Coordinates of C-alpha atoms and ligand atoms in Angstrom, one line a residue:
X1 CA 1.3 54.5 -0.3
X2 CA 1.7 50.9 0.6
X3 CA 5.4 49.4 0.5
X4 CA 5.7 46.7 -2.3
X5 CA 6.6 44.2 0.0
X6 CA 3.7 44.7 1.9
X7 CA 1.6 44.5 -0.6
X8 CA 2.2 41.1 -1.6
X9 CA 1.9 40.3 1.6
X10 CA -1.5 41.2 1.9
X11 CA -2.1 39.6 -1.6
X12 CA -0.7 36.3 0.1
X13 CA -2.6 36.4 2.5
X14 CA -5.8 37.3 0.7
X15 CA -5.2 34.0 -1.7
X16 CA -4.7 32.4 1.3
X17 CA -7.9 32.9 2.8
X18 CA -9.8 32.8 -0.7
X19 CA -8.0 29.2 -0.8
X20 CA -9.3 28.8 2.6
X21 CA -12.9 30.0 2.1
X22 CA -12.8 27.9 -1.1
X23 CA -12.7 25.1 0.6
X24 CA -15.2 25.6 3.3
X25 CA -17.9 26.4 0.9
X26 CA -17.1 23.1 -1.4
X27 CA -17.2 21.1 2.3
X28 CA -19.4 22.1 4.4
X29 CA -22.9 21.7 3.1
X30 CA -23.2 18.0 5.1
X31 CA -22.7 19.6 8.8
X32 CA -24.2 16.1 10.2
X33 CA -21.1 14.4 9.3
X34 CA -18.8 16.6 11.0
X35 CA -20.1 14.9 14.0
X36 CA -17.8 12.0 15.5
X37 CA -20.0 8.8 15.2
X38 CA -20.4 6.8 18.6
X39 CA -18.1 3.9 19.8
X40 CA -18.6 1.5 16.8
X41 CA -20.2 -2.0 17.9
X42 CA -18.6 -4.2 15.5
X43 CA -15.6 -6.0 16.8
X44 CA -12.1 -4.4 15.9
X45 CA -10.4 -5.7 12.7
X46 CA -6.7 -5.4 12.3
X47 CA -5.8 -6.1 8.9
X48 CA -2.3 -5.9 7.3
X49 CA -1.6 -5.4 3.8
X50 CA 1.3 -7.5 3.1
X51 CA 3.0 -6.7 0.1
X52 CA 6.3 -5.5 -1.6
X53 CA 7.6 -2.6 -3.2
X54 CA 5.9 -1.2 -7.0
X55 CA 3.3 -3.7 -6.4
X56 CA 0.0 -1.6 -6.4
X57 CA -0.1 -1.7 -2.2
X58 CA -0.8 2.5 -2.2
X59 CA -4.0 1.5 -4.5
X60 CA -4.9 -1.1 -2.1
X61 CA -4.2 0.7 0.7
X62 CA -6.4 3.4 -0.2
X63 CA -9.8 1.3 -1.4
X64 CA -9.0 0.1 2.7
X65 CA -8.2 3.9 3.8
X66 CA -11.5 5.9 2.0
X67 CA -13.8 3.6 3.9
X68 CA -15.4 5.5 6.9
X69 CA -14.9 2.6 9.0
X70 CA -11.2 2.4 8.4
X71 CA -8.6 4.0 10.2
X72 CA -5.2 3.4 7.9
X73 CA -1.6 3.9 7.6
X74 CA 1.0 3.5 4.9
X75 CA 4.1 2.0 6.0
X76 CA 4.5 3.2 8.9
X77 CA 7.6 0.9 9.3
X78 CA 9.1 3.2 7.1
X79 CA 10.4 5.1 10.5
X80 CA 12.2 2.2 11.8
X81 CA 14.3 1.4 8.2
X82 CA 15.1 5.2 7.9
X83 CA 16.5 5.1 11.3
X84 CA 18.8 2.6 10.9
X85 CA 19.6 2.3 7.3
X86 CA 23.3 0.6 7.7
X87 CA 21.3 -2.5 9.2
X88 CA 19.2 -5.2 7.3
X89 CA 15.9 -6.3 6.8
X90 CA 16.1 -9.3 9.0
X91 CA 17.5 -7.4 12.3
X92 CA 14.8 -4.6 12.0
X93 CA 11.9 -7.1 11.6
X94 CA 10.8 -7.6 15.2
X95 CA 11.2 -3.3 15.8
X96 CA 8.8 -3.5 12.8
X97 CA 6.8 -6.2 14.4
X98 CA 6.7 -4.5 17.5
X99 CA 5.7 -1.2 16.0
X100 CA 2.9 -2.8 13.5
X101 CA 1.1 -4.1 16.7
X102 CA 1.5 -1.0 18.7
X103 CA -0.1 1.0 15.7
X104 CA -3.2 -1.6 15.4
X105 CA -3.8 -0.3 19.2
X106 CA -3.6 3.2 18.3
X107 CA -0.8 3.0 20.8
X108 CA 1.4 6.0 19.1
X109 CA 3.8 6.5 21.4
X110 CA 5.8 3.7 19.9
X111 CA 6.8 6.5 17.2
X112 CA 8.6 8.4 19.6
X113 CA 11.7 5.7 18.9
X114 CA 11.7 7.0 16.0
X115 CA 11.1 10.8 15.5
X116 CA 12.7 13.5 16.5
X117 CA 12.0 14.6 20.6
X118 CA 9.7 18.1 20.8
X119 CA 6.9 19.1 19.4
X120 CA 5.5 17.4 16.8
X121 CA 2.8 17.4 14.1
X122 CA 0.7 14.7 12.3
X123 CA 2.2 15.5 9.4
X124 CA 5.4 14.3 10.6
X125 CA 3.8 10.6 10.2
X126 CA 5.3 9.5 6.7
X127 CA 2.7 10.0 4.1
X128 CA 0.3 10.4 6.8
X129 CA -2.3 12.6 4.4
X130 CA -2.7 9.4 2.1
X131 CA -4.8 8.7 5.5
X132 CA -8.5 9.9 5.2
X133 CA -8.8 9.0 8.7
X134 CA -6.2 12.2 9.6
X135 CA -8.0 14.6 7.3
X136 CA -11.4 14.0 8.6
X137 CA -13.1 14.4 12.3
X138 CA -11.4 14.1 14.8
X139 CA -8.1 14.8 13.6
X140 CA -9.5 17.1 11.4
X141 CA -12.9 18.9 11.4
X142 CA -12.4 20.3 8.1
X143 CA -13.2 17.3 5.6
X144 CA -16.1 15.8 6.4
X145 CA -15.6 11.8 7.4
X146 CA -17.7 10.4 4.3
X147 CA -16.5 11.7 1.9
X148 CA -13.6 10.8 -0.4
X149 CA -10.9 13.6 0.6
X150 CA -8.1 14.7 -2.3
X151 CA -4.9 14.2 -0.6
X152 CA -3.3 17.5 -2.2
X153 CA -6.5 19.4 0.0
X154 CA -5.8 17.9 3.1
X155 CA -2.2 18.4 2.5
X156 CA -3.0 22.0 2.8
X157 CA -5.8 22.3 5.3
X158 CA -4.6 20.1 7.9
X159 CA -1.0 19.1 8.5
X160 CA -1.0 21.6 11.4
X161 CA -3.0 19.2 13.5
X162 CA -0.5 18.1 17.0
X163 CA 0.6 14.6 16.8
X164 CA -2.0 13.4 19.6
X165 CA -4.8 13.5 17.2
X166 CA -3.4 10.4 15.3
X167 CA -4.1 8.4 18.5
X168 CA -7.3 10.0 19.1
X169 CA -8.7 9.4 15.7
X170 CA -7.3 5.9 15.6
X171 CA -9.4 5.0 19.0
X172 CA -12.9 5.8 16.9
X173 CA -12.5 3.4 14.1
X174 CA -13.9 0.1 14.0
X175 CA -11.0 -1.2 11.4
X176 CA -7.5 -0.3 11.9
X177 CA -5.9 -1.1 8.3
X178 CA -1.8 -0.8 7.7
X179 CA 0.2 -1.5 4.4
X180 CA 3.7 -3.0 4.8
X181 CA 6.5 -3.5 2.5
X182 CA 9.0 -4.7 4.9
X183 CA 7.9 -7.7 6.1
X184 CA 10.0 -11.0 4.4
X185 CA 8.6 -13.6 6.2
X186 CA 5.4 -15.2 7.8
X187 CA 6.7 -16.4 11.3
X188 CA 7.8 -12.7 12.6
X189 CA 4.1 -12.6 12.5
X190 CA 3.0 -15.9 14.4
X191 CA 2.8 -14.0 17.5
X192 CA 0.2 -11.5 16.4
X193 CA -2.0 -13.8 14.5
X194 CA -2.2 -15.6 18.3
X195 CA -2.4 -12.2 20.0
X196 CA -5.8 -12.5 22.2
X197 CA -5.7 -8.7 22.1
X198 CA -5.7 -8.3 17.8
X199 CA -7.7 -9.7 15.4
X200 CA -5.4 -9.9 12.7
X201 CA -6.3 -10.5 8.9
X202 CA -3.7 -10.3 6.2
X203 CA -4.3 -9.6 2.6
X204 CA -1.2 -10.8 0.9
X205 CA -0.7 -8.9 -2.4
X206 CA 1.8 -9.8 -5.1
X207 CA 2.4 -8.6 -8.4
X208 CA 4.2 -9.9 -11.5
X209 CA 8.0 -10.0 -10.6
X210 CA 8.5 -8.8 -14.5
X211 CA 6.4 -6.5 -13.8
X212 CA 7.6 -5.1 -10.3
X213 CA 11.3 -4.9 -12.3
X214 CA 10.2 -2.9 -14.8
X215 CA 8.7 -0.7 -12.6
X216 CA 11.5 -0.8 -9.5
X217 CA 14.0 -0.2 -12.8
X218 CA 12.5 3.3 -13.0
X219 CA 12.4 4.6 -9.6
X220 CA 15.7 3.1 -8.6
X221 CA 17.0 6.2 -6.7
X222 CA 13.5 6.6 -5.0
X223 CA 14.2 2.9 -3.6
X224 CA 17.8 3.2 -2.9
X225 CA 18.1 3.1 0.9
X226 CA 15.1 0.7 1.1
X227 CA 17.0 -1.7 -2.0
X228 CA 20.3 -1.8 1.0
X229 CA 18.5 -2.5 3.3
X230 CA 16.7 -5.6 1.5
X231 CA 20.0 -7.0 -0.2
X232 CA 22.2 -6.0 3.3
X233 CA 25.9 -7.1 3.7
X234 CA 25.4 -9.4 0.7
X235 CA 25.2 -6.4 -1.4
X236 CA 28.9 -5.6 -0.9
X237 CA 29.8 -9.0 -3.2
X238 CA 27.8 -8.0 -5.8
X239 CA 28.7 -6.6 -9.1
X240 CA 26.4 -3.1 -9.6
X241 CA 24.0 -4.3 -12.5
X242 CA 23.9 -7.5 -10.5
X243 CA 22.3 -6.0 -7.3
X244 CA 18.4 -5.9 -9.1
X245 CA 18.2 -9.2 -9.4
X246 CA 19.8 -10.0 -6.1
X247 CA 16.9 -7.7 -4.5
X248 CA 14.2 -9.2 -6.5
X249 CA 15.7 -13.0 -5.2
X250 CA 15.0 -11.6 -2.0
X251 CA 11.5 -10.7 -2.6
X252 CA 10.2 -13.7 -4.5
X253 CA 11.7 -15.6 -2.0
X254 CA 10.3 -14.3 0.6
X255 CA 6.6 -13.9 -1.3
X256 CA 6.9 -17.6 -2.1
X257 CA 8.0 -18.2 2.1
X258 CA 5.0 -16.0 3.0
X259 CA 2.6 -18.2 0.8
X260 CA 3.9 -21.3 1.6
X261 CA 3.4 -20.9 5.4
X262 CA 0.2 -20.2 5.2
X263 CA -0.5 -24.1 4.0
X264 CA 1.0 -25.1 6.8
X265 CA -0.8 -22.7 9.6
X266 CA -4.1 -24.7 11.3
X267 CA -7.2 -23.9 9.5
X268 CA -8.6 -21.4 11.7
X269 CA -5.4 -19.2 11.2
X270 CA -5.6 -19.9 7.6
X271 CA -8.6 -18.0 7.3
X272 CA -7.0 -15.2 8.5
X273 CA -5.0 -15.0 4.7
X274 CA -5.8 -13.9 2.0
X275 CA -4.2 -13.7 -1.4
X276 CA -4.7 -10.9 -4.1
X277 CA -3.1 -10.9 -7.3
X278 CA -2.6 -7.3 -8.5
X279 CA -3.6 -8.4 -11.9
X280 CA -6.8 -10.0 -11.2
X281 CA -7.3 -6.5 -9.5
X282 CA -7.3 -4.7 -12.6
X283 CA -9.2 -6.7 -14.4
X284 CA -12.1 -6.7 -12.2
X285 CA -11.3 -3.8 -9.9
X286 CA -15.0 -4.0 -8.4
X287 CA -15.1 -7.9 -7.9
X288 CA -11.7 -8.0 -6.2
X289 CA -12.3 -4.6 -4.0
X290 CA -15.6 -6.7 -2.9
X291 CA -13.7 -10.0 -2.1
X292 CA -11.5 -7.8 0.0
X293 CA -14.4 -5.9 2.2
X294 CA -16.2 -8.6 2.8
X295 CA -13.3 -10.9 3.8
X296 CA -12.6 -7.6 6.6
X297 CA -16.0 -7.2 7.4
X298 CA -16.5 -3.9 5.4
X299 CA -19.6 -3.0 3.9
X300 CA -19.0 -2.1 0.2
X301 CA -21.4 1.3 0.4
X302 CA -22.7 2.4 -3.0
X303 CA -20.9 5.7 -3.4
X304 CA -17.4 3.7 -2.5
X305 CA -18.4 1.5 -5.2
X306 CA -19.1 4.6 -8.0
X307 CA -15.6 6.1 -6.5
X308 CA -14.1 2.6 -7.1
X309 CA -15.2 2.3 -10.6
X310 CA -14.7 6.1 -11.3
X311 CA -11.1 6.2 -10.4
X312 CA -10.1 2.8 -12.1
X313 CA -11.4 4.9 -15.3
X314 CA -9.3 7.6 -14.7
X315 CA -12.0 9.8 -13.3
X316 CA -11.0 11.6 -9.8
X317 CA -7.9 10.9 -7.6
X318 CA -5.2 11.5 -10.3
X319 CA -1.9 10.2 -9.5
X320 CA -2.6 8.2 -6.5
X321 CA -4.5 5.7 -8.2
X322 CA -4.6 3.8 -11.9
X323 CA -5.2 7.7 -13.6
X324 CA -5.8 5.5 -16.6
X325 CA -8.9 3.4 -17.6
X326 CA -9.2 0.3 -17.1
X327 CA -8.3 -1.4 -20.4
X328 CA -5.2 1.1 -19.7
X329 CA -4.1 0.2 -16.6
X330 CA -4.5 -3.6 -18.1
X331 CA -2.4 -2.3 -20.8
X332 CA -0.1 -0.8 -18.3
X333 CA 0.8 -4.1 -16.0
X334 CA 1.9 -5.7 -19.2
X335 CA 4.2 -3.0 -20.1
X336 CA 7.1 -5.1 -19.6
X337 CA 6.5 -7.1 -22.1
X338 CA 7.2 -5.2 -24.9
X339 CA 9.5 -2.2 -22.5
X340 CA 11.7 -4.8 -21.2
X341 CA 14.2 -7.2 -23.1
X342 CA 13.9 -10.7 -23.4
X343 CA 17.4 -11.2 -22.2
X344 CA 16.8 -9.2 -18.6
X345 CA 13.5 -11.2 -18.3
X346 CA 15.4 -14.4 -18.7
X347 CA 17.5 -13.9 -15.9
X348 CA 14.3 -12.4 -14.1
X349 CA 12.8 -15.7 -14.2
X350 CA 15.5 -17.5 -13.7
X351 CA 15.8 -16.2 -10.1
X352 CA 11.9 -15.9 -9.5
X353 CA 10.9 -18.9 -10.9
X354 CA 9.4 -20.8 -8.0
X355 CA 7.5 -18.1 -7.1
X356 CA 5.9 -17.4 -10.7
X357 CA 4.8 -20.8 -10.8
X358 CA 2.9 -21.0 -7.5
X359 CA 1.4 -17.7 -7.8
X360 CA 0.1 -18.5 -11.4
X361 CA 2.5 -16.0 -13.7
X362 CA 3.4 -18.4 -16.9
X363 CA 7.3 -17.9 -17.7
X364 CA 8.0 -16.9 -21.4
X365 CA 10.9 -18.9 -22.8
X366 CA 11.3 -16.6 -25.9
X367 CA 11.3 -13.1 -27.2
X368 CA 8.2 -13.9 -29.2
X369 CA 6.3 -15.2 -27.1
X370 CA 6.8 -12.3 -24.7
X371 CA 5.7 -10.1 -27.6
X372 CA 2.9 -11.8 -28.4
X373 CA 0.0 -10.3 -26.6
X374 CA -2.7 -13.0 -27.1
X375 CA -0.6 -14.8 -25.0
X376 CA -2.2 -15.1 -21.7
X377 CA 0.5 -15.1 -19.0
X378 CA -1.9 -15.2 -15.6
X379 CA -2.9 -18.6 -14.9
X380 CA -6.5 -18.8 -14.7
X381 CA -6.4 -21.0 -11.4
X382 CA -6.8 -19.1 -8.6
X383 CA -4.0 -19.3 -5.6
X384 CA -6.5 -18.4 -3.0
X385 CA -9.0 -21.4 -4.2
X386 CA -5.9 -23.4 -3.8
X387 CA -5.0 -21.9 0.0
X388 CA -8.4 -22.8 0.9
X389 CA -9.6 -26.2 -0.5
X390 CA -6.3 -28.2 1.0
X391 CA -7.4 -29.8 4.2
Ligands
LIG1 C1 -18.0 9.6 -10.3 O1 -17.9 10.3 -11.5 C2 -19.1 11.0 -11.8 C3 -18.9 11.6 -13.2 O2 -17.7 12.2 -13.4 C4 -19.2 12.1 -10.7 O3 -20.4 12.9 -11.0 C5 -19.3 11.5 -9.4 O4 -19.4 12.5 -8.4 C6 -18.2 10.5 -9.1 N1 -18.4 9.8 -7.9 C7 -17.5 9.6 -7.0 C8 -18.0 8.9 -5.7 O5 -16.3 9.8 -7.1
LIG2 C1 -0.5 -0.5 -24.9 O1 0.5 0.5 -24.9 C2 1.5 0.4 -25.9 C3 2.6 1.3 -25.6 O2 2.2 2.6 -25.2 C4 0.9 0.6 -27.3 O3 1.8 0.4 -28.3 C5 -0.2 -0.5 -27.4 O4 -0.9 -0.2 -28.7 C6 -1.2 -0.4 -26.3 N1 -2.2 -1.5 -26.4 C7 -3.5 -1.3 -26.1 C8 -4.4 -2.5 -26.3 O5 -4.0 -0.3 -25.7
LIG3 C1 0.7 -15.7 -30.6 O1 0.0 -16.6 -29.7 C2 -1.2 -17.1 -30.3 C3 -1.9 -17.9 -29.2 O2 -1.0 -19.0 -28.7 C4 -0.8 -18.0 -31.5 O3 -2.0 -18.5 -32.0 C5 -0.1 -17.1 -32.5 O4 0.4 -17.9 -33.6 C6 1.1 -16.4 -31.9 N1 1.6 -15.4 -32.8 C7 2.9 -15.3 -33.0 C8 3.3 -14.2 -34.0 O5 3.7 -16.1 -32.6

């Protein structure tokens, strides 16, 4: 007889490989794609997605990372800030700088600052498998490169890959796209918008500050380390239920100092900006996902645009994206208008008022009116009109 504990060994294993099997079958009837296309003739594009936290940047991040052209990253700054988490957000900006432009040249030794020495896996890259680009050829043969890969399969399938695929794969893409959250101003990144050997594009996206405090009030522990680092030694004067607004000073402030700069950049570094509003973004997720591709240079392919309008009405991706439909996820950036009371929305405002008004968010000066949903609190003007038309 075999041993119990055998036995459920073998079961294991034989889910395992049914798992396994499972998977092969449901990808591998498109053997053409497997192949690794040819040195891509388009110039290389380095784009940035500038944001902040709980402002829809993983969304964005991933209508830039399902693109075939697109090899992307989420935060990979997030090494340097976890290394050194007693410092603050204006010492670690050049290391950030630094590694940003490394990455955009698939130079991935810059990592070894920050990781442990030894062996090491792709899947010690922080979120790397929100990354198609590392599930697909030729990090990973077993996804296909067209096709829109679950992150929970690839989680599975491929985290065993060494860490000198990331490079590899990175060298085949014509687009090399990176979301940020810990950037606070423009000038740390004068000297790679003049870089000769990048071709840098930013997509600047903001949200509604209300809206980002609602939202960073319910994942505070999840932002804890990243909040210290943000408010640094000034967090020590500060009275606990104080700190949330000190950090969201921080941000507007440095949102409105991003924008700002831009106006004063020459023109042909001007055109290397561009501004999304998360909320203009929801309400026309196909419009605003086209502005973006064609301002990078992307071709909006047909199935990327059924995938776009699928998951924004809650069919496919789950989690990682609205997993709502559209009038809900509308529904759901306005949440703080009836979740969040009038009295921490005063002092919100109060603190992130400059920025509201340049970025088109209309302040509420009473409970009722926050209530009151016919109210239209996005200004209909558009920011990025604005960035371009002067001079
Ligand atoms: C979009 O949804 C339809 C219906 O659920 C599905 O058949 C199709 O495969 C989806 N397309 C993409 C690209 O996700
Ligand atoms: C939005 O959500 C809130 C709270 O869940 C609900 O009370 C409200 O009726 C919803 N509004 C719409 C237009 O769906
Ligand atoms: C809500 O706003 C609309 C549009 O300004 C206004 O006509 C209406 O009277 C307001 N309702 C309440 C209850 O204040």
């Amino acid at each position: 007889m075999i041993p119990l504990r055998r036995m459920k060994f073998l079961l294991f294993l034989a889910s395992q490989m049914a798992i396994f099997i499972l998977f092969i079958l449901v990808y591998s009837h498109n053997d053409n794609s497997l192949q690794v296309k040819e040195e891509p003739k388009s110039p290389h594009m380095h784009v940035l997605v500038l944001s902040s936290w709980r402002s829809g940047s993983s969304f964005v991040g991933q209508l830039f990372g399902q693109h075939p052209d697109v090899f992307y990253l989420m935060e990979p700054a997030w090494h340097v800030w976890m290394t050194f988490t007693q410092s603050t957000a204006q010492r670690l900006h050049m290391a950030v700088r630094d590694l940003i432009r490394a990455v955009f040249l698939c130079d991935m030794s810059v990592f070894d600052a920050y990781m442990n020495p030894g062996p090491r896996k792709q899947s010690s890259l922080f979120q790397w498998d929100g990354s198609r680009a590392l599930c697909s050829p030729p990090a990973c043969n077993l996804f296909p490169r067209d096709k829109i890969i679950p992150q929970a399969h690839c989680r599975i399938l491929c985290h065993k890959q060494p860490f000198k695929v990331v490079e590899e794969a990175c060298r085949t893409y014509s687009h090399v796209v990176l979301k940020e959250v810990r950037f606070f101003n423009l000038q740390v990144l004068y000297p790679l918008l003049r870089d000769p050997s990048l071709n840098l594009h930013i997509v600047h996206l903001v949200r509604d500050p209300r809206a980002v405090f609602r939202s960073r009030e319910r994942t505070t522990n999840e932002l804890e380390i990243d909040s210290h680092i943000v408010m640094g030694q000034h967090r020590q004067k500060l009275k606990k239920e104080d700190q949330p607004y000190y950090a969201m000073q921080v941000i507007c402030q440095s949102q409105l100092e991003i924008f700002k700069a831009v106006q004063s950049l020459p023109k042909a570094l001007r055109q290397r900006y561009l501004l999304v509003r998360y909320e203009d973004l929801v309400r026309d997720p196909l419009g605003q996902t086209a502005r973006m591709y064609e301002y990078v240079g992307l071709k909006f392919l047909p199935r990327l645009q059924t995938w776009v309008h699928n998951i924004t009405r809650g069919k496919g991706m789950g989690k990682h994206a609205f997993h709502t439909n559209a009038r809900n996820a509308l529904n759901v950036s306005q949440a703080w208008r009836w979740s969040l009371p009038y009295k921490k929305v005063f002092r919100l405002q109060k603190v992130c008022r400059n920025t509201m008004n340049l970025l088109g968010y209309h302040l509420v000066t009473s409970d009722q009116e926050q209530k009151n949903l016919s109210l239209d609190l996005l200004s209909t003007w558009s920011p990025y009109e604005l960035v371009y038309q002067e001079g």
